[in-house]
Amino acid sequence: MKKLISLLLVLALCLSVVSCFAEGAAKKVGIAMPTKSLERWNRDGAYLQEQFEAAGYVVELRYSDNDIEQQNNDIQGLIADDVDLLIITAIDSDSLSVTLEDAKAKGIMVIAYDRLINNTDALSYYVSFDNYTVGVLQGAFVKDTLDLDNAEGPFNIEFTAGDPADTNAGYFFNGAFDTLKPYIDAGKLVIVSGKTTFAQVATPAWSTDTALTNMQNTLASYYSDGTILDVALCSNDSTALGVAQAITSDYAGGNAPIVTGQDGDIANLRNIVDGIQTMTVYKNVAEEAAVTLEVAMAILAGQTPDAGLLESLSAEAAFDTETYDNGVFVVPSYLLVPYVITADNLQKLVDIGLYQWDAEQKYLEAK
Ligand code: BGC
C-alpha cells in the first residue's frame, strides 16, 4: 500500500511537471527587430531566439527592413498570432503607441529591447545598455588618447551622431559631447565645421552611406586646404564605417584621425586591426538577451522584478527607475555595462566566447 501511495505521488508529481512544462512550452514570444542590414540586430535576433527556445518558448521573429510602417504591421501580425509577450526594438521610438494599445487590450506584455518606446503605458520594462555611458566612453577615450588635460592642442574634431528617431542616439551624443565640452569651451578641441548640435550631425537610419556622404561633404568644405582632422567621433559602427571610408578616400591630411564607434561589428573590428578605426564601445548582446529572458520569465509568471532579478545573473547590469521617461511614465530599466575595445584588447572578445580569430590569427570573425 505504502509503495502504491508513493508511486501515485511520483506519478502526480511527474504529471504536474509535464503540465507545467507544457504550459511553459505553449507560451509564445513575438520578437520585432528593426533590420537585417545592420550586423548587430542579426546577432540580437539570433541570441534572443536561441535563448527563448532553449527555455521552452515558441518564438516568432520578425525583421522590418528599417521601415516604420512595416514594423507596425509586423507587430500587428504578432498580436494577431496571440503571442503572450512582445520584445521590440523600435525603428522609430515615437511610432508604436497606437499599435501597442492593441497589445495592451489583449493583455500582451511588452519589453522594449535596446531602444525605448515613447508615449505608451503598454510597456512593462526596458532592457538596454547604459546608453549615456556609451558616449562617455567615446569622449573619455578621445580625452585620454589626446591627453587633453596636458597637451597644448588645439585639436580638430567632427561629430557624427545617430538616427533622431532612435531615443538612444541622443544619449550617445550627449554622453560624448558633455565629456568633451570643457575642452571645446576652452578652445583645445575645435569643431571646424561648426556643426555642434545633435540635429546638425544626426544620421537618419544610422545609414553608412549617409555618414559617408556627410563626412565627404565636411572634408570637402573644411579640410581640403590641408586642415588637420584629429578626431571623427562617431556614435556607432555603422556610421564609423562610412566616416572611415570618407577619410580613406577624401582626406588630404597625412595623419590617421581617431575614429570612434560602438557595437563591435565584424567589419569595424577589421578596421580596428587595419588602423582605420581606433576603438569601439562593445555591448555584449548575448547578455542583453539573457537579461531579457529573465525579465520575460518573471513578468509572464506575474511577478514585478526589480534589482533582485540581477542577483542570479552573471551579466553586469544595473536596475534603473529614474532615467528613461517615455513621456507617460519612467520605465523601469535594466541597463548593462558597455566597455571599450581597441586593437590592444581584441582578445577580450574571444575570451567572452562570441568571436574567434581567423585562420591567419589577424582578424576576428563571429563564432
Ligand atoms: C543601438 C546601437 C546601434 C544603433 C544602430 C542603437 O539603438 O543601441 O547599438 O549601433 O542603434 O542600429
XYZ file of C-alpha atoms and ligand atoms in Angstrom:
379
model
C 0.000 0.000 0.000
C 2.778 2.372 1.009
C 4.516 1.578 -2.248
C 1.350 2.298 -4.203
C 0.912 5.662 -2.495
C 4.468 6.727 -3.197
C 4.092 5.529 -6.770
C 0.937 7.614 -7.124
C 2.691 10.595 -5.586
C 5.570 10.261 -8.001
C 3.089 9.956 -10.854
C 1.213 13.059 -9.715
C 4.468 14.985 -9.467
C 5.510 13.882 -12.938
C 2.174 14.922 -14.371
C 2.369 18.352 -12.779
C 5.910 18.816 -14.034
C 4.828 17.786 -17.517
C 1.818 20.065 -17.497
C 3.936 22.920 -16.161
C 6.407 22.351 -18.912
C 3.654 22.048 -21.480
C 2.213 25.320 -20.244
C 5.661 26.948 -20.491
C 6.227 25.477 -23.923
C 2.919 26.851 -25.107
C 3.932 30.423 -24.314
C 4.663 32.346 -27.449
C 7.062 35.259 -27.709
C 6.999 37.731 -30.588
C 10.289 39.464 -31.339
C 10.376 42.562 -33.554
C 13.860 43.621 -34.681
C 14.495 46.715 -36.824
C 16.559 45.459 -39.755
C 18.872 42.756 -41.000
C 21.043 45.324 -42.726
C 22.915 46.143 -39.506
C 25.028 43.342 -38.145
C 24.160 43.698 -34.518
C 20.391 43.127 -34.925
C 21.122 39.797 -36.601
C 23.118 38.825 -33.542
C 20.418 40.111 -31.153
C 17.667 38.272 -33.008
C 19.663 35.041 -33.076
C 20.604 35.162 -29.377
C 17.076 36.026 -28.307
C 15.563 33.247 -30.408
C 18.110 30.691 -29.252
C 17.781 31.553 -25.561
C 13.989 31.758 -25.500
C 13.631 28.493 -27.414
C 16.087 26.799 -25.059
C 13.869 27.963 -22.188
C 10.847 26.294 -23.820
C 9.148 29.234 -25.525
C 7.843 29.326 -29.058
C 9.452 32.256 -30.875
C 8.231 34.334 -33.797
C 10.987 36.645 -35.009
C 10.357 39.489 -37.467
C 12.682 41.966 -39.121
C 11.063 45.073 -40.615
C 13.641 46.436 -43.038
C 14.016 49.719 -41.117
C 10.526 50.616 -42.333
C 8.276 52.146 -39.646
C 5.042 51.153 -41.379
C 6.237 47.603 -41.854
C 7.235 47.286 -38.216
C 3.756 48.369 -37.132
C 2.265 45.763 -39.477
C 4.669 43.092 -38.275
C 3.760 43.780 -34.657
C 0.059 43.722 -35.556
C 0.727 40.310 -37.091
C 2.361 39.081 -33.892
C -0.588 40.388 -31.869
C -2.995 38.580 -34.212
C -0.940 35.414 -33.712
C -1.718 35.621 -29.987
C 1.793 35.959 -28.660
C 1.999 36.204 -24.875
C 4.828 38.703 -24.880
C 6.361 41.180 -27.313
C 10.039 42.078 -27.356
C 10.502 45.132 -29.546
C 13.419 47.178 -30.812
C 11.647 50.184 -32.274
C 12.680 51.616 -35.618
C 11.045 54.869 -34.550
C 10.651 55.293 -30.800
C 7.588 57.523 -31.312
C 5.543 55.499 -33.795
C 4.370 52.408 -31.960
C 1.969 53.704 -29.322
C -1.233 53.081 -31.294
C -0.221 49.526 -32.218
C 0.740 48.834 -28.620
C -2.752 49.837 -27.458
C -3.932 46.695 -29.251
C -1.314 44.618 -27.454
C -2.435 46.025 -24.137
C -6.085 45.373 -24.913
C -5.234 41.709 -25.460
C -3.151 41.527 -22.275
C 0.106 41.064 -24.180
C 3.067 42.348 -22.218
C 5.805 44.355 -23.900
C 9.527 44.676 -23.245
C 11.374 47.473 -25.063
C 14.636 45.916 -26.180
C 17.657 48.191 -26.520
C 15.611 51.243 -27.638
C 12.957 52.905 -25.530
C 9.389 53.155 -26.876
C 7.763 56.512 -26.175
C 4.243 57.679 -25.403
C 2.766 54.425 -24.224
C 1.841 52.760 -20.960
C 1.699 49.337 -22.654
C 5.369 48.804 -21.838
C 6.444 46.798 -18.804
C 10.218 47.078 -18.853
C 13.152 48.403 -20.824
C 16.317 46.303 -21.266
C 19.339 48.075 -22.732
C 22.851 49.257 -22.025
C 23.735 52.409 -20.166
C 23.439 54.493 -23.315
C 24.793 57.749 -21.904
C 27.876 55.850 -20.714
C 28.483 54.616 -24.271
C 29.027 58.244 -25.295
C 31.046 58.998 -22.160
C 33.404 56.127 -23.004
C 33.928 57.529 -26.508
C 34.557 61.039 -25.187
C 36.889 59.797 -22.441
C 38.817 57.745 -24.987
C 39.435 60.883 -27.052
C 40.379 62.864 -23.947
C 42.891 60.211 -22.824
C 44.338 59.483 -26.264
C 44.999 63.152 -26.997
C 45.949 63.766 -23.351
C 43.695 66.811 -23.410
C 44.480 67.807 -19.850
C 48.164 68.280 -20.649
C 48.613 68.614 -24.402
C 48.570 72.078 -25.903
C 46.424 71.422 -28.902
C 44.286 72.709 -30.349
C 42.907 69.553 -31.950
C 40.189 69.393 -34.579
C 37.145 67.176 -34.147
C 33.970 66.374 -36.071
C 30.920 64.536 -34.721
C 28.690 62.006 -36.456
C 25.607 61.025 -34.480
C 22.793 58.520 -34.978
C 19.172 58.372 -36.008
C 16.967 61.110 -34.482
C 14.087 58.579 -34.426
C 16.064 56.394 -32.000
C 15.986 57.578 -28.370
C 19.442 56.080 -27.830
C 21.085 58.402 -30.354
C 20.657 61.488 -28.185
C 22.083 59.715 -25.138
C 25.156 58.605 -27.089
C 25.776 62.061 -28.491
C 25.216 63.834 -25.174
C 27.468 61.435 -23.281
C 30.330 62.112 -25.691
C 29.674 65.823 -26.089
C 29.284 66.512 -22.351
C 32.586 64.734 -21.699
C 34.428 66.818 -24.280
C 32.592 70.113 -23.752
C 35.078 71.565 -21.241
C 37.846 71.168 -23.832
C 35.652 72.545 -26.632
C 34.769 75.540 -24.455
C 38.451 76.065 -23.641
C 39.355 76.041 -27.348
C 41.518 72.952 -27.008
C 39.134 70.990 -29.216
C 37.805 72.768 -32.278
C 34.783 71.691 -34.305
C 35.993 73.209 -37.557
C 32.702 72.680 -39.439
C 30.759 74.471 -36.707
C 28.353 71.503 -36.585
C 27.975 71.408 -32.829
C 24.425 70.192 -32.264
C 22.906 66.727 -32.430
C 20.477 67.869 -35.138
C 23.361 69.047 -37.324
C 25.252 65.763 -37.165
C 22.417 63.207 -36.907
C 22.368 60.319 -39.397
C 18.869 59.102 -40.302
C 18.519 55.290 -40.070
C 22.133 55.118 -38.862
C 22.988 54.788 -42.552
C 26.597 54.065 -43.525
C 26.055 55.704 -46.916
C 24.666 58.891 -45.391
C 27.534 59.044 -42.891
C 29.953 58.607 -45.801
C 28.377 61.404 -47.844
C 28.138 63.755 -44.865
C 31.784 63.222 -43.999
C 32.851 63.678 -47.621
C 30.997 66.995 -47.642
C 32.586 68.086 -44.375
C 36.043 67.157 -45.651
C 35.485 68.960 -48.952
C 34.170 72.107 -47.281
C 36.505 72.438 -44.296
C 39.551 70.213 -44.683
C 40.539 70.299 -48.370
C 43.034 73.094 -47.645
C 45.177 70.746 -45.564
C 43.495 71.450 -42.220
C 44.227 68.504 -39.949
C 41.365 66.372 -38.652
C 42.352 64.777 -35.345
C 39.099 63.089 -34.327
C 35.990 61.774 -36.034
C 33.692 60.983 -33.133
C 31.119 58.540 -34.479
C 28.290 57.267 -32.279
C 28.300 53.717 -33.647
C 29.952 51.286 -36.010
C 27.605 51.654 -38.981
C 28.313 55.382 -39.135
C 32.012 54.858 -38.348
C 32.197 52.574 -41.374
C 31.068 55.396 -43.696
C 33.196 58.015 -41.976
C 36.328 55.842 -42.123
C 35.663 55.251 -45.810
C 35.360 59.001 -46.424
C 38.624 59.603 -44.573
C 40.382 56.886 -46.573
C 39.200 58.269 -49.909
C 38.783 62.009 -49.366
C 41.015 63.209 -46.542
C 44.118 65.097 -47.585
C 45.989 65.110 -44.264
C 48.737 62.587 -43.632
C 47.603 61.553 -40.140
C 45.159 58.818 -39.173
C 42.392 60.573 -37.225
C 40.926 58.885 -34.146
C 37.660 57.246 -35.223
C 35.276 56.011 -32.524
C 32.452 53.512 -32.840
C 30.092 51.230 -30.995
C 28.929 47.586 -31.354
C 31.955 45.590 -32.440
C 30.579 44.699 -35.853
C 32.968 42.404 -37.718
C 33.764 44.947 -40.469
C 34.660 47.504 -37.800
C 36.798 45.056 -35.865
C 38.702 44.565 -39.116
C 39.087 48.318 -39.494
C 40.445 48.457 -35.947
C 43.101 45.877 -36.847
C 43.879 47.873 -40.005
C 44.132 51.162 -38.097
C 41.223 52.776 -39.965
C 39.023 52.831 -36.841
C 40.507 53.360 -33.397
C 38.011 51.966 -30.922
C 34.538 50.603 -30.499
C 32.294 50.532 -27.472
C 31.369 46.923 -27.057
C 27.974 45.765 -25.867
C 27.565 42.069 -25.185
C 24.175 41.455 -26.763
C 24.149 37.805 -25.735
C 23.936 39.107 -22.164
C 21.299 41.650 -23.178
C 19.247 38.711 -24.466
C 19.874 36.758 -21.247
C 18.612 39.616 -19.064
C 15.595 39.986 -21.349
C 14.772 36.300 -20.955
C 14.981 36.619 -17.185
C 12.660 39.662 -17.185
C 10.285 37.897 -19.558
C 10.055 34.787 -17.378
C 9.380 36.903 -14.311
C 6.625 39.037 -15.827
C 4.983 36.060 -17.534
C 4.860 34.478 -14.077
C 3.026 37.558 -12.800
C 5.977 38.991 -10.897
C 7.230 42.572 -10.832
C 11.011 42.165 -10.990
C 13.374 44.746 -9.543
C 17.082 44.903 -8.715
C 16.838 41.448 -7.135
C 16.456 39.886 -10.586
C 20.107 40.647 -11.303
C 21.431 38.719 -8.322
C 21.243 35.354 -10.042
C 22.686 36.635 -13.323
C 26.318 36.807 -14.354
C 25.777 39.877 -16.547
C 26.957 43.154 -15.080
C 23.927 45.444 -15.063
C 22.008 47.997 -13.009
C 18.314 48.402 -12.278
C 17.288 51.981 -13.020
C 13.969 53.624 -12.188
C 14.905 57.226 -12.891
C 16.415 57.754 -16.316
C 14.039 56.552 -19.009
C 10.887 58.652 -19.003
C 8.911 57.704 -22.109
C 6.532 60.639 -21.869
C 3.934 58.635 -19.940
C 5.962 57.074 -17.149
C 9.509 56.356 -16.071
C 10.074 52.901 -17.469
C 11.887 50.535 -15.099
C 15.101 49.617 -16.864
C 17.817 47.031 -16.756
C 20.992 48.632 -18.084
C 24.013 46.543 -18.937
C 27.561 47.830 -18.840
C 29.468 48.635 -22.081
C 33.254 48.704 -22.404
C 35.989 49.887 -24.747
C 37.648 47.635 -27.316
C 40.790 48.713 -29.199
C 43.451 46.874 -31.204
C 45.117 46.081 -27.870
C 42.313 44.116 -26.224
C 40.521 42.359 -29.099
C 41.335 39.083 -27.379
C 38.726 40.045 -24.775
C 36.052 39.336 -27.401
C 37.489 35.881 -27.937
C 37.557 35.313 -24.190
C 33.823 36.044 -23.837
C 33.251 33.181 -26.258
C 31.448 35.016 -29.058
C 34.285 35.562 -31.540
C 37.304 33.697 -32.827
C 40.491 34.603 -34.695
C 40.529 33.793 -38.394
C 42.956 31.268 -39.865
C 45.735 33.895 -40.073
C 45.135 34.983 -36.456
C 44.734 38.513 -37.797
C 41.053 39.424 -37.822
C 38.157 38.371 -35.624
C 35.156 36.526 -37.004
C 31.878 35.546 -35.425
C 31.871 32.168 -33.749
C 21.871 50.674 -30.730
C 23.262 50.649 -31.265
C 23.227 50.560 -32.776
C 22.285 51.568 -33.379
C 22.101 51.366 -34.857
C 21.075 51.772 -31.384
O 19.792 51.844 -30.886
O 21.873 50.848 -29.321
O 23.952 49.564 -30.704
O 24.501 50.770 -33.293
O 21.028 51.505 -32.776
O 21.498 50.174 -35.150
